[in-house]
Amino acid sequence: MFCLSRHLPRLLSSLRPRTRTLTTLSARRPLLSLTPTTQPKISSHPALQGTQVRTAKRNTFRPSHFVRKRRHGFLARKRSRTGRAILTRRRLKGRTTLSH
C-alpha cells in the first residue's frame, strides 16, 4: 500500500525547481574579469567585432578520378544495398548513365 506521508517530502523536493546560488555560479566562472583583455580586434567597426574576416579564397575541389570511381562508381553502387537501390531507380527512370 502506498503511504503518502512517507513519500511526501521526496515528491515535494522533486517538484521544487532547483535554483543555483550565486556562490555556485561564481565558483564556475568569474562574472567580470579584473584584468583588461589585450586581444587584438579584428576590425574597429562595431558591426564587425564578432565576425571573422577572411580575405583569401580557398580551392577546396581537387578532382581525382580514382576517388570519384571509388565513391560514386558502378562497383561501389553494386556493393551496398542503398547503392543497388540507386541503380534500380536510375534504370527505372531511363538514365543512360547509371554511375561513374
JSON list of C-alpha atoms in Angstrom, two decimals:
[
{"chain": "A", "resi": 1, "resn": "MET", "atom": "CA", "xyz": [0.00, 0.00, 0.00]},
{"chain": "A", "resi": 2, "resn": "PHE", "atom": "CA", "xyz": [1.26, 3.50, -0.88]},
{"chain": "A", "resi": 3, "resn": "CYS", "atom": "CA", "xyz": [1.90, 5.61, 2.21]},
{"chain": "A", "resi": 4, "resn": "LEU", "atom": "CA", "xyz": [1.72, 9.28, 1.22]},
{"chain": "A", "resi": 5, "resn": "SER", "atom": "CA", "xyz": [3.21, 10.66, 4.42]},
{"chain": "A", "resi": 6, "resn": "ARG", "atom": "CA", "xyz": [6.39, 8.67, 3.95]},
{"chain": "A", "resi": 7, "resn": "HIS", "atom": "CA", "xyz": [6.89, 9.68, 0.29]},
{"chain": "A", "resi": 8, "resn": "LEU", "atom": "CA", "xyz": [5.64, 13.28, 0.54]},
{"chain": "A", "resi": 9, "resn": "PRO", "atom": "CA", "xyz": [9.00, 15.00, 1.22]},
{"chain": "A", "resi": 10, "resn": "ARG", "atom": "CA", "xyz": [10.63, 13.26, -1.73]},
{"chain": "A", "resi": 11, "resn": "LEU", "atom": "CA", "xyz": [7.71, 14.14, -4.01]},
{"chain": "A", "resi": 12, "resn": "LEU", "atom": "CA", "xyz": [7.76, 17.78, -2.96]},
{"chain": "A", "resi": 13, "resn": "SER", "atom": "CA", "xyz": [11.52, 18.07, -3.41]},
{"chain": "A", "resi": 14, "resn": "SER", "atom": "CA", "xyz": [11.24, 16.76, -6.96]},
{"chain": "A", "resi": 15, "resn": "LEU", "atom": "CA", "xyz": [8.53, 19.31, -7.80]},
{"chain": "A", "resi": 16, "resn": "ARG", "atom": "CA", "xyz": [10.54, 22.24, -6.48]},
{"chain": "A", "resi": 17, "resn": "PRO", "atom": "CA", "xyz": [12.66, 23.96, -9.16]},
{"chain": "A", "resi": 18, "resn": "ARG", "atom": "CA", "xyz": [16.33, 23.78, -8.48]},
{"chain": "A", "resi": 19, "resn": "THR", "atom": "CA", "xyz": [17.93, 27.20, -8.37]},
{"chain": "A", "resi": 20, "resn": "ARG", "atom": "CA", "xyz": [21.62, 27.89, -8.43]},
{"chain": "A", "resi": 21, "resn": "THR", "atom": "CA", "xyz": [23.06, 30.16, -5.85]},
{"chain": "A", "resi": 22, "resn": "LEU", "atom": "CA", "xyz": [25.47, 32.96, -6.61]},
{"chain": "A", "resi": 23, "resn": "THR", "atom": "CA", "xyz": [28.33, 31.13, -4.94]},
{"chain": "A", "resi": 24, "resn": "THR", "atom": "CA", "xyz": [27.99, 28.11, -7.24]},
{"chain": "A", "resi": 25, "resn": "LEU", "atom": "CA", "xyz": [27.84, 30.34, -10.30]},
{"chain": "A", "resi": 26, "resn": "SER", "atom": "CA", "xyz": [30.85, 32.39, -9.28]},
{"chain": "A", "resi": 27, "resn": "ALA", "atom": "CA", "xyz": [32.82, 29.25, -8.49]},
{"chain": "A", "resi": 28, "resn": "ARG", "atom": "CA", "xyz": [32.36, 28.01, -12.04]},
{"chain": "A", "resi": 29, "resn": "ARG", "atom": "CA", "xyz": [33.30, 31.17, -13.92]},
{"chain": "A", "resi": 30, "resn": "PRO", "atom": "CA", "xyz": [34.08, 34.71, -12.89]},
{"chain": "A", "resi": 31, "resn": "LEU", "atom": "CA", "xyz": [31.39, 37.25, -13.64]},
{"chain": "A", "resi": 32, "resn": "LEU", "atom": "CA", "xyz": [33.78, 40.05, -14.51]},
{"chain": "A", "resi": 33, "resn": "SER", "atom": "CA", "xyz": [37.44, 39.73, -15.21]},
{"chain": "A", "resi": 34, "resn": "LEU", "atom": "CA", "xyz": [39.54, 42.25, -13.37]},
{"chain": "A", "resi": 35, "resn": "THR", "atom": "CA", "xyz": [42.39, 42.30, -15.86]},
{"chain": "A", "resi": 36, "resn": "PRO", "atom": "CA", "xyz": [41.76, 44.01, -19.21]},
{"chain": "A", "resi": 37, "resn": "THR", "atom": "CA", "xyz": [41.97, 41.80, -22.26]},
{"chain": "A", "resi": 38, "resn": "THR", "atom": "CA", "xyz": [44.77, 42.56, -24.69]},
{"chain": "A", "resi": 39, "resn": "GLN", "atom": "CA", "xyz": [43.46, 40.54, -27.64]},
{"chain": "A", "resi": 40, "resn": "PRO", "atom": "CA", "xyz": [43.76, 42.29, -30.99]},
{"chain": "A", "resi": 41, "resn": "LYS", "atom": "CA", "xyz": [40.48, 43.31, -32.56]},
{"chain": "A", "resi": 42, "resn": "ILE", "atom": "CA", "xyz": [39.62, 42.04, -36.00]},
{"chain": "A", "resi": 43, "resn": "SER", "atom": "CA", "xyz": [38.02, 45.29, -37.01]},
{"chain": "A", "resi": 44, "resn": "SER", "atom": "CA", "xyz": [37.44, 48.59, -35.31]},
{"chain": "A", "resi": 45, "resn": "HIS", "atom": "CA", "xyz": [33.93, 48.92, -36.74]},
{"chain": "A", "resi": 46, "resn": "PRO", "atom": "CA", "xyz": [31.29, 47.92, -34.15]},
{"chain": "A", "resi": 47, "resn": "ALA", "atom": "CA", "xyz": [29.30, 45.84, -36.63]},
{"chain": "A", "resi": 48, "resn": "LEU", "atom": "CA", "xyz": [32.28, 43.62, -37.45]},
{"chain": "A", "resi": 49, "resn": "GLN", "atom": "CA", "xyz": [33.59, 42.98, -33.95]},
{"chain": "A", "resi": 50, "resn": "GLY", "atom": "CA", "xyz": [32.15, 39.48, -33.62]},
{"chain": "A", "resi": 51, "resn": "THR", "atom": "CA", "xyz": [32.73, 38.24, -37.16]},
{"chain": "A", "resi": 52, "resn": "GLN", "atom": "CA", "xyz": [35.73, 36.64, -38.76]},
{"chain": "A", "resi": 53, "resn": "VAL", "atom": "CA", "xyz": [37.16, 38.36, -41.77]},
{"chain": "A", "resi": 54, "resn": "ARG", "atom": "CA", "xyz": [38.73, 36.06, -44.34]},
{"chain": "A", "resi": 55, "resn": "THR", "atom": "CA", "xyz": [40.31, 37.57, -47.38]},
{"chain": "A", "resi": 56, "resn": "ALA", "atom": "CA", "xyz": [41.73, 34.62, -49.29]},
{"chain": "A", "resi": 57, "resn": "LYS", "atom": "CA", "xyz": [39.51, 32.26, -51.27]},
{"chain": "A", "resi": 58, "resn": "ARG", "atom": "CA", "xyz": [40.27, 28.60, -50.84]},
{"chain": "A", "resi": 59, "resn": "ASN", "atom": "CA", "xyz": [40.30, 26.00, -53.55]},
{"chain": "A", "resi": 60, "resn": "THR", "atom": "CA", "xyz": [38.51, 23.04, -51.97]},
{"chain": "A", "resi": 61, "resn": "PHE", "atom": "CA", "xyz": [37.82, 20.96, -55.07]},
{"chain": "A", "resi": 62, "resn": "ARG", "atom": "CA", "xyz": [40.78, 18.83, -56.12]},
{"chain": "A", "resi": 63, "resn": "PRO", "atom": "CA", "xyz": [39.40, 16.27, -58.57]},
{"chain": "A", "resi": 64, "resn": "SER", "atom": "CA", "xyz": [40.73, 12.73, -58.67]},
{"chain": "A", "resi": 65, "resn": "HIS", "atom": "CA", "xyz": [39.41, 10.02, -60.97]},
{"chain": "A", "resi": 66, "resn": "PHE", "atom": "CA", "xyz": [40.31, 7.29, -58.51]},
{"chain": "A", "resi": 67, "resn": "VAL", "atom": "CA", "xyz": [38.40, 8.83, -55.63]},
{"chain": "A", "resi": 68, "resn": "ARG", "atom": "CA", "xyz": [35.42, 9.61, -57.87]},
{"chain": "A", "resi": 69, "resn": "LYS", "atom": "CA", "xyz": [35.25, 5.99, -59.06]},
{"chain": "A", "resi": 70, "resn": "ARG", "atom": "CA", "xyz": [35.74, 4.64, -55.54]},
{"chain": "A", "resi": 71, "resn": "ARG", "atom": "CA", "xyz": [32.92, 6.73, -54.06]},
{"chain": "A", "resi": 72, "resn": "HIS", "atom": "CA", "xyz": [30.41, 7.01, -56.92]},
{"chain": "A", "resi": 73, "resn": "GLY", "atom": "CA", "xyz": [31.40, 4.24, -59.32]},
{"chain": "A", "resi": 74, "resn": "PHE", "atom": "CA", "xyz": [29.32, 1.32, -60.54]},
{"chain": "A", "resi": 75, "resn": "LEU", "atom": "CA", "xyz": [31.08, -1.26, -58.37]},
{"chain": "A", "resi": 76, "resn": "ALA", "atom": "CA", "xyz": [30.65, 0.93, -55.27]},
{"chain": "A", "resi": 77, "resn": "ARG", "atom": "CA", "xyz": [26.93, 1.15, -56.04]},
{"chain": "A", "resi": 78, "resn": "LYS", "atom": "CA", "xyz": [26.63, -2.62, -56.50]},
{"chain": "A", "resi": 79, "resn": "ARG", "atom": "CA", "xyz": [28.42, -3.29, -53.22]},
{"chain": "A", "resi": 80, "resn": "SER", "atom": "CA", "xyz": [25.81, -1.80, -50.88]},
{"chain": "A", "resi": 81, "resn": "ARG", "atom": "CA", "xyz": [22.06, -2.21, -50.59]},
{"chain": "A", "resi": 82, "resn": "THR", "atom": "CA", "xyz": [21.39, 1.51, -50.91]},
{"chain": "A", "resi": 83, "resn": "GLY", "atom": "CA", "xyz": [23.71, 1.69, -53.91]},
{"chain": "A", "resi": 84, "resn": "ARG", "atom": "CA", "xyz": [21.76, -1.08, -55.63]},
{"chain": "A", "resi": 85, "resn": "ALA", "atom": "CA", "xyz": [18.58, 0.86, -54.91]},
{"chain": "A", "resi": 86, "resn": "ILE", "atom": "CA", "xyz": [20.12, 3.91, -56.60]},
{"chain": "A", "resi": 87, "resn": "LEU", "atom": "CA", "xyz": [20.98, 1.84, -59.66]},
{"chain": "A", "resi": 88, "resn": "THR", "atom": "CA", "xyz": [17.45, 0.43, -59.92]},
{"chain": "A", "resi": 89, "resn": "ARG", "atom": "CA", "xyz": [15.92, 3.90, -59.55]},
{"chain": "A", "resi": 90, "resn": "ARG", "atom": "CA", "xyz": [18.14, 5.21, -62.33]},
{"chain": "A", "resi": 91, "resn": "ARG", "atom": "CA", "xyz": [17.26, 2.23, -64.55]},
{"chain": "A", "resi": 92, "resn": "LEU", "atom": "CA", "xyz": [13.54, 2.78, -63.96]},
{"chain": "A", "resi": 93, "resn": "LYS", "atom": "CA", "xyz": [13.89, 6.46, -64.77]},
{"chain": "A", "resi": 94, "resn": "GLY", "atom": "CA", "xyz": [15.64, 5.59, -68.01]},
{"chain": "A", "resi": 95, "resn": "ARG", "atom": "CA", "xyz": [19.04, 7.13, -67.39]},
{"chain": "A", "resi": 96, "resn": "THR", "atom": "CA", "xyz": [21.67, 6.21, -69.96]},
{"chain": "A", "resi": 97, "resn": "THR", "atom": "CA", "xyz": [24.48, 6.67, -67.45]},
{"chain": "A", "resi": 98, "resn": "LEU", "atom": "CA", "xyz": [23.89, 4.70, -64.26]},
{"chain": "A", "resi": 99, "resn": "SER", "atom": "CA", "xyz": [27.02, 5.80, -62.41]},
{"chain": "A", "resi": 100, "resn": "HIS", "atom": "CA", "xyz": [30.62, 6.91, -62.95]}
]
